[in-house]
PDB file of C-alpha atoms and ligand atoms in Angstrom:
ATOM      1  CA  UNK U 123     117.502  70.746 101.130  1.00  0.00           C
ATOM      2  CA  UNK U 124     116.127  73.476 101.518  1.00  0.00           C
ATOM      3  CA  UNK U 125     112.856  74.705 101.978  1.00  0.00           C
ATOM      4  CA  UNK U 126     111.566  77.455  99.640  1.00  0.00           C
ATOM      5  CA  UNK U 127     108.061  78.776 100.544  1.00  0.00           C
ATOM      6  CA  UNK U 128     106.506  80.930  97.163  1.00  0.00           C
ATOM      7  CA  UNK U 129     104.221  84.491  97.737  1.00  0.00           C
ATOM      8  CA  UNK U 130     101.967  84.556  95.277  1.00  0.00           C
ATOM      9  CA  UNK U 131      98.878  87.162  95.136  1.00  0.00           C
ATOM     10  CA  UNK U 132      97.593  86.499  91.352  1.00  0.00           C
ATOM     11  CA  UNK U 133      97.541  83.861  88.601  1.00  0.00           C
ATOM     12  CA  UNK U 134     100.747  82.357  89.720  1.00  0.00           C
ATOM     13  CA  UNK U 135     102.048  81.277  86.227  1.00  0.00           C
ATOM     14  CA  UNK U 136     105.293  81.798  87.258  1.00  0.00           C
ATOM     15  CA  UNK U 137     104.484  79.829  90.935  1.00  0.00           C
ATOM     16  CA  UNK U 138     103.601  76.691  88.001  1.00  0.00           C
ATOM     17  CA  UNK U 139     106.706  77.157  86.301  1.00  0.00           C
ATOM     18  CA  UNK U 140     108.632  76.775  89.831  1.00  0.00           C
ATOM     19  CA  UNK U 141     106.801  73.907  90.516  1.00  0.00           C
ATOM     20  CA  UNK U 142     107.079  72.165  87.688  1.00  0.00           C
ATOM     21  CA  UNK U 143     111.084  72.300  87.384  1.00  0.00           C
ATOM     22  CA  UNK U 144     110.999  71.505  90.593  1.00  0.00           C
ATOM     23  CA  UNK U 145     109.019  68.075  90.143  1.00  0.00           C
ATOM     24  CA  UNK U 146     111.180  67.595  86.762  1.00  0.00           C
ATOM     25  CA  UNK U 147     114.866  67.016  89.565  1.00  0.00           C
ATOM     26  CA  UNK U 148     115.808  70.738  87.782  1.00  0.00           C
ATOM     27  CA  UNK U 149     116.306  71.646  91.596  1.00  0.00           C
ATOM     28  CA  UNK U 150     116.567  70.256  94.903  1.00  0.00           C
ATOM     29  CA  UNK U 151     114.365  71.578  96.736  1.00  0.00           C
ATOM     30  CA  UNK U 152     111.318  71.234  99.168  1.00  0.00           C
ATOM     31  CA  UNK U 153     108.114  73.433  99.200  1.00  0.00           C
ATOM     32  CA  UNK U 154     105.831  73.217 102.447  1.00  0.00           C
ATOM     33  CA  UNK U 155     103.777  75.590 101.631  1.00  0.00           C
ATOM     34  CA  UNK U 156     102.359  78.434  98.667  1.00  0.00           C
ATOM     35  CA  UNK U 157     101.641  81.565 100.678  1.00  0.00           C
ATOM     36  CA  UNK U 158      98.798  83.949  99.152  1.00  0.00           C
ATOM     37  CA  UNK U 159      97.435  87.157 100.395  1.00  0.00           C
ATOM     38  CA  UNK U 160      94.753  87.858  98.483  1.00  0.00           C
ATOM     39  CA  UNK U 161      91.628  84.403  98.834  1.00  0.00           C
ATOM     40  CA  UNK U 162      90.878  84.780  95.283  1.00  0.00           C
ATOM     41  CA  UNK U 163      94.323  84.369  93.635  1.00  0.00           C
ATOM     42  CA  UNK U 164      94.280  81.583  90.607  1.00  0.00           C
ATOM     43  CA  UNK U 165      97.862  80.259  91.918  1.00  0.00           C
ATOM     44  CA  UNK U 166      95.924  78.406  94.798  1.00  0.00           C
ATOM     45  CA  UNK U 167      94.459  76.762  92.142  1.00  0.00           C
ATOM     46  CA  UNK U 168      97.984  75.875  90.690  1.00  0.00           C
ATOM     47  CA  UNK U 169      99.215  74.777  94.368  1.00  0.00           C
ATOM     48  CA  UNK U 170      96.531  72.368  94.748  1.00  0.00           C
ATOM     49  CA  UNK U 171      96.904  70.939  91.134  1.00  0.00           C
ATOM     50  CA  UNK U 172      99.991  70.596  92.245  1.00  0.00           C
ATOM     51  CA  UNK U 173      99.434  68.562  95.763  1.00  0.00           C
ATOM     52  CA  UNK U 174     101.257  71.720  97.863  1.00  0.00           C
ATOM     53  CA  UNK U 175      99.718  73.264 100.864  1.00  0.00           C
ATOM     54  CA  UNK U 176      98.658  76.967 100.889  1.00  0.00           C
ATOM     55  CA  UNK U 177      97.927  79.093 103.691  1.00  0.00           C
ATOM     56  CA  UNK U 178      95.840  82.464 103.182  1.00  0.00           C
ATOM     57  CA  UNK U 179      97.186  85.986 104.857  1.00  0.00           C
ATOM     58  CA  UNK U 180      95.661  88.811 103.852  1.00  0.00           C
ATOM     59  CA  UNK U 181      96.585  91.767 105.888  1.00  0.00           C
ATOM     60  CA  UNK U 182      92.876  93.627 106.274  1.00  0.00           C
ATOM     61  CA  UNK U 183      92.231  90.562 108.798  1.00  0.00           C
ATOM     62  CA  UNK U 184      95.147  91.356 111.284  1.00  0.00           C
ATOM     63  CA  UNK U 185      94.534  94.717 113.405  1.00  0.00           C
ATOM     64  CA  UNK U 186      98.085  95.670 111.868  1.00  0.00           C
ATOM     65  CA  UNK U 187     101.094  95.060 109.515  1.00  0.00           C
ATOM     66  CA  UNK U 188     103.360  94.455 112.391  1.00  0.00           C
ATOM     67  CA  UNK U 189     100.219  91.643 113.584  1.00  0.00           C
ATOM     68  CA  UNK U 190     100.859  90.435 109.462  1.00  0.00           C
ATOM     69  CA  UNK U 191     104.174  90.373 109.929  1.00  0.00           C
ATOM     70  CA  UNK U 192     104.904  88.502 112.747  1.00  0.00           C
ATOM     71  CA  UNK U 193     101.641  85.411 112.106  1.00  0.00           C
ATOM     72  CA  UNK U 194     103.715  85.108 108.982  1.00  0.00           C
ATOM     73  CA  UNK U 195     106.794  84.417 110.795  1.00  0.00           C
ATOM     74  CA  UNK U 196     105.808  82.483 113.259  1.00  0.00           C
ATOM     75  CA  UNK U 197     104.233  80.392 110.246  1.00  0.00           C
ATOM     76  CA  UNK U 198     107.975  80.309 107.956  1.00  0.00           C
ATOM     77  CA  UNK U 199     109.779  79.552 111.376  1.00  0.00           C
ATOM     78  CA  UNK U 200     107.207  76.694 112.102  1.00  0.00           C
ATOM     79  CA  UNK U 201     108.671  74.962 108.745  1.00  0.00           C
ATOM     80  CA  UNK U 202     112.202  76.235 108.710  1.00  0.00           C
ATOM     81  CA  UNK U 203     112.260  77.988 105.267  1.00  0.00           C
ATOM     82  CA  UNK U 204     115.507  79.036 103.989  1.00  0.00           C
ATOM     83  CA  UNK U 205     114.217  81.266 101.476  1.00  0.00           C
ATOM     84  CA  UNK U 206     111.197  83.077 100.283  1.00  0.00           C
ATOM     85  CA  UNK U 207     110.154  83.317  96.400  1.00  0.00           C
ATOM     86  CA  UNK U 208     108.195  86.804  95.642  1.00  0.00           C
ATOM     87  CA  UNK U 209     105.927  85.173  92.671  1.00  0.00           C
ATOM     88  CA  UNK U 210     104.064  87.756  92.149  1.00  0.00           C
ATOM     89  CA  UNK U 211     103.078  89.009  95.578  1.00  0.00           C
ATOM     90  CA  UNK U 212     102.118  92.468  95.542  1.00  0.00           C
ATOM     91  CA  UNK U 213     102.352  93.746  99.353  1.00  0.00           C
ATOM     92  CA  UNK U 214     105.218  95.012 100.209  1.00  0.00           C
ATOM     93  CA  UNK U 215     107.368  93.421 102.465  1.00  0.00           C
ATOM     94  CA  UNK U 216     108.891  95.724 105.889  1.00  0.00           C
ATOM     95  CA  UNK U 217     112.177  96.112 106.890  1.00  0.00           C
ATOM     96  CA  UNK U 218     111.917  94.646 110.216  1.00  0.00           C
ATOM     97  CA  UNK U 219     110.396  91.758 108.356  1.00  0.00           C
ATOM     98  CA  UNK U 220     113.398  91.003 106.127  1.00  0.00           C
ATOM     99  CA  UNK U 221     115.641  91.575 109.050  1.00  0.00           C
ATOM    100  CA  UNK U 222     113.519  89.441 111.306  1.00  0.00           C
ATOM    101  CA  UNK U 223     113.695  87.110 108.506  1.00  0.00           C
ATOM    102  CA  UNK U 224     117.390  86.465 107.937  1.00  0.00           C
ATOM    103  CA  UNK U 225     117.446  84.623 104.723  1.00  0.00           C
ATOM    104  CA  UNK U 226     117.201  84.682 101.178  1.00  0.00           C
ATOM    105  CA  UNK U 227     113.727  87.137 100.073  1.00  0.00           C
ATOM    106  CA  UNK U 228     113.947  87.166  96.312  1.00  0.00           C
ATOM    107  CA  UNK U 229     111.587  89.047  93.970  1.00  0.00           C
ATOM    108  CA  UNK U 230     111.445  88.811  89.888  1.00  0.00           C
ATOM    109  CA  UNK U 231     110.230  91.754  88.325  1.00  0.00           C
ATOM    110  CA  UNK U 232     109.571  92.428  84.850  1.00  0.00           C
ATOM    111  CA  UNK U 233     111.388  95.239  83.778  1.00  0.00           C
ATOM    112  CA  UNK U 234     115.130  95.378  83.103  1.00  0.00           C
ATOM    113  CA  UNK U 235     116.448  97.594  86.892  1.00  0.00           C
ATOM    114  CA  UNK U 236     117.285  99.541  88.196  1.00  0.00           C
ATOM    115  CA  UNK U 237     114.692 101.006  84.750  1.00  0.00           C
ATOM    116  CA  UNK U 238     110.584 100.551  85.877  1.00  0.00           C
ATOM    117  CA  UNK U 239     110.740  99.736  89.666  1.00  0.00           C
ATOM    118  CA  UNK U 240     107.339  99.496  90.819  1.00  0.00           C
ATOM    119  CA  UNK U 241     103.454  99.088  89.264  1.00  0.00           C
ATOM    120  CA  UNK U 242     102.821  98.583  85.588  1.00  0.00           C
ATOM    121  CA  UNK U 243     107.025  97.702  84.184  1.00  0.00           C
ATOM    122  CA  UNK U 244     105.988  96.746  81.059  1.00  0.00           C
ATOM    123  CA  UNK U 245     103.513  99.190  79.831  1.00  0.00           C
ATOM    124  CA  UNK U 246     106.230 101.943  81.021  1.00  0.00           C
ATOM    125  CA  UNK U 247     108.425 100.420  78.982  1.00  0.00           C
ATOM    126  CA  UNK U 248     106.507 100.499  76.043  1.00  0.00           C
ATOM    127  CA  UNK U 249     104.894 104.075  76.580  1.00  0.00           C
ATOM    128  CA  UNK U 250     108.842 105.172  77.083  1.00  0.00           C
ATOM    129  CA  UNK U 251     110.082 103.781  74.013  1.00  0.00           C
ATOM    130  CA  UNK U 252     112.427 101.205  74.962  1.00  0.00           C
ATOM    131  CA  UNK U 253     114.006  99.615  71.863  1.00  0.00           C
ATOM    132  CA  UNK U 254     114.278  95.962  74.723  1.00  0.00           C
ATOM    133  CA  UNK U 255     112.283  95.022  77.582  1.00  0.00           C
ATOM    134  CA  UNK U 256     113.332  92.732  80.286  1.00  0.00           C
ATOM    135  CA  UNK U 257     113.115  90.749  83.357  1.00  0.00           C
ATOM    136  CA  UNK U 258     115.188  90.967  86.782  1.00  0.00           C
ATOM    137  CA  UNK U 259     115.162  88.142  89.076  1.00  0.00           C
ATOM    138  CA  UNK U 260     116.768  90.731  92.718  1.00  0.00           C
ATOM    139  CA  UNK U 261     117.234  90.050  96.317  1.00  0.00           C
ATOM    140  CA  UNK U 262     114.518  92.034  98.124  1.00  0.00           C
ATOM    141  CA  UNK U 263     115.897  95.331 100.889  1.00  0.00           C
ATOM    142  CA  UNK U 264     113.716  97.577 102.356  1.00  0.00           C
ATOM    143  CA  UNK U 265     113.609  99.739  99.127  1.00  0.00           C
ATOM    144  CA  UNK U 266     111.481  97.776  97.042  1.00  0.00           C
ATOM    145  CA  UNK U 267     112.665  96.556  93.259  1.00  0.00           C
ATOM    146  CA  UNK U 268     116.296  97.795  94.108  1.00  0.00           C
ATOM    147  CA  UNK U 269     118.631  94.861  95.783  1.00  0.00           C
ATOM    148  CA  UNK U 270     120.971  93.145  94.506  1.00  0.00           C
ATOM    149  CA  UNK U 271     120.114  91.854  91.081  1.00  0.00           C
ATOM    150  CA  UNK U 272     120.455  87.767  90.620  1.00  0.00           C
ATOM    151  CA  UNK U 273     119.231  87.275  87.149  1.00  0.00           C
ATOM    152  CA  UNK U 274     117.979  89.392  83.714  1.00  0.00           C
ATOM    153  CA  UNK U 275     117.255  88.484  80.753  1.00  0.00           C
ATOM    154  CA  UNK U 276     115.827  90.639  77.595  1.00  0.00           C
ATOM    155  CA  UNK U 277     113.784  90.837  74.673  1.00  0.00           C
ATOM    156  CA  UNK U 278     112.980  93.599  71.702  1.00  0.00           C
ATOM    157  CA  UNK U 279     110.384  95.405  71.373  1.00  0.00           C
ATOM    158  CA  UNK U 280     109.042  95.418  67.510  1.00  0.00           C
ATOM    159  CA  UNK U 281     106.687  98.524  66.508  1.00  0.00           C
ATOM    160  CA  UNK U 282     102.998  96.370  66.823  1.00  0.00           C
ATOM    161  CA  UNK U 283     103.955  95.389  70.463  1.00  0.00           C
ATOM    162  CA  UNK U 284     101.398  96.229  72.479  1.00  0.00           C
ATOM    163  CA  UNK U 285     101.216  96.018  77.004  1.00  0.00           C
ATOM    164  CA  UNK U 286      99.987  92.413  76.195  1.00  0.00           C
ATOM    165  CA  UNK U 287     102.259  91.157  73.762  1.00  0.00           C
ATOM    166  CA  UNK U 288     104.919  91.899  75.660  1.00  0.00           C
ATOM    167  CA  UNK U 289     103.559  90.647  78.585  1.00  0.00           C
ATOM    168  CA  UNK U 290     102.840  87.666  77.489  1.00  0.00           C
ATOM    169  CA  UNK U 291     106.945  87.437  76.140  1.00  0.00           C
ATOM    170  CA  UNK U 292     108.047  88.175  79.573  1.00  0.00           C
ATOM    171  CA  UNK U 293     106.614  86.021  81.039  1.00  0.00           C
ATOM    172  CA  UNK U 294     108.215  83.483  78.737  1.00  0.00           C
ATOM    173  CA  UNK U 295     111.503  84.663  80.207  1.00  0.00           C
ATOM    174  CA  UNK U 296     110.433  85.067  83.561  1.00  0.00           C
ATOM    175  CA  UNK U 297     109.487  81.186  83.585  1.00  0.00           C
ATOM    176  CA  UNK U 298     113.213  80.152  83.037  1.00  0.00           C
ATOM    177  CA  UNK U 299     114.398  82.535  84.676  1.00  0.00           C
ATOM    178  CA  UNK U 300     112.441  82.558  88.330  1.00  0.00           C
ATOM    179  CA  UNK U 301     113.596  78.900  88.599  1.00  0.00           C
ATOM    180  CA  UNK U 302     117.566  79.081  87.555  1.00  0.00           C
ATOM    181  CA  UNK U 303     117.650  81.959  90.481  1.00  0.00           C
ATOM    182  CA  UNK U 304     116.389  79.514  92.700  1.00  0.00           C
ATOM    183  CA  UNK U 305     118.524  76.851  91.451  1.00  0.00           C
ATOM    184  CA  UNK U 306     121.484  79.530  91.982  1.00  0.00           C
ATOM    185  CA  UNK U 307     120.511  79.747  95.511  1.00  0.00           C
ATOM    186  CA  UNK U 308     119.522  76.663  97.086  1.00  0.00           C
ATOM    187  CA  UNK U 309     123.057  75.037  95.337  1.00  0.00           C
ATOM    188  CA  UNK U 310     124.303  78.304  97.263  1.00  0.00           C
ATOM    189  CA  UNK U 311     126.559  78.956  94.309  1.00  0.00           C
ATOM    190  CA  UNK U 312     126.826  82.748  94.672  1.00  0.00           C
ATOM    191  CA  UNK U 313     128.401  85.292  96.078  1.00  0.00           C
ATOM    192  CA  UNK U 314     127.669  88.834  96.934  1.00  0.00           C
ATOM    193  CA  UNK U 315     129.666  91.593  96.128  1.00  0.00           C
ATOM    194  CA  UNK U 316     129.186  95.221  97.139  1.00  0.00           C
ATOM    195  CA  UNK U 317     125.973  95.446  95.365  1.00  0.00           C
ATOM    196  CA  UNK U 318     126.892  92.796  92.757  1.00  0.00           C
ATOM    197  CA  UNK U 319     126.356  88.888  92.830  1.00  0.00           C
ATOM    198  CA  UNK U 320     128.513  86.910  91.238  1.00  0.00           C
ATOM    199  CA  UNK U 321     127.061  83.350  90.075  1.00  0.00           C
ATOM    200  CA  UNK U 322     128.943  80.531  90.161  1.00  0.00           C
ATOM    201  CA  UNK U 323     129.042  78.333  86.650  1.00  0.00           C
TER     202      UNK U 323
HETATM  203  C1  LIG Z 290     104.893  89.132  86.855  1.00  0.00           C
HETATM  204  O1  LIG Z 290     104.972  90.070  85.955  1.00  0.00           O
HETATM  205  C2  LIG Z 290     106.361  89.180  87.627  1.00  0.00           C
HETATM  206  O2  LIG Z 290     106.650  89.502  86.808  1.00  0.00           O
HETATM  207  C3  LIG Z 290     105.408  90.380  88.416  1.00  0.00           C
HETATM  208  O3  LIG Z 290     104.021  89.605  88.948  1.00  0.00           O
HETATM  209  C4  LIG Z 290     103.554  89.112  87.964  1.00  0.00           C
HETATM  210  C5  LIG Z 290     103.296  87.253  88.288  1.00  0.00           C
HETATM  211  O4  LIG Z 290     102.751  86.751  86.966  1.00  0.00           O
HETATM  212  N1  LIG Z 290     106.306  90.673  89.446  1.00  0.00           N
HETATM  213  P1  LIG Z 290     102.437  85.157  87.657  1.00  0.00           P
HETATM  214  O5  LIG Z 290     100.648  85.893  88.800  1.00  0.00           O
HETATM  215  O6  LIG Z 290     103.370  84.310  87.831  1.00  0.00           O
HETATM  216  O7  LIG Z 290     101.532  84.675  86.697  1.00  0.00           O
END
């Protein structure tokens, strides 16, 4: 069975959807711990409710980014983690970290990448005047929000939509998409050809 770690910084609604789906048998994996880079992340309470151990690693309490990432790598190795899932983790992992970990890291982003990478994606999608918004699960590479795309979903934008309504409707889709991507990875049902992730049914 694969070991997954989920990294969060905030609310933890994607974390909750992953834990629910895992508990219902949607995918088979062990989750030895949830990691937050913020002491006050609400998602830490979600992990506790599901009896998942938590670790808080705040980069500010380490002398350097290098020390922070070294401690993180030690923790991941101790628990033989095979996959890192970034679920609202608001810190950038360095190229060295990604290379040293050497196993898949995936992220969920609230836009139809490659459109609107970075912060406030829903707001920028709406303000741009796009007629559709979306969410993307992708592999994490050194360039932010630019790794190979695993899954995407799309929703229409209505005239009376606000940043909040789009965010909420996207979250419903995110809660299905991220567990689906985890299932694909833990079941080894994908190949990467160039930039394309081909998913086997
Ligand atoms: C989501 O919008 C996700 O797409 C983005 O961060 C947010 C996390 O929300 N990467 P939550 O903490 O899972 O509720």
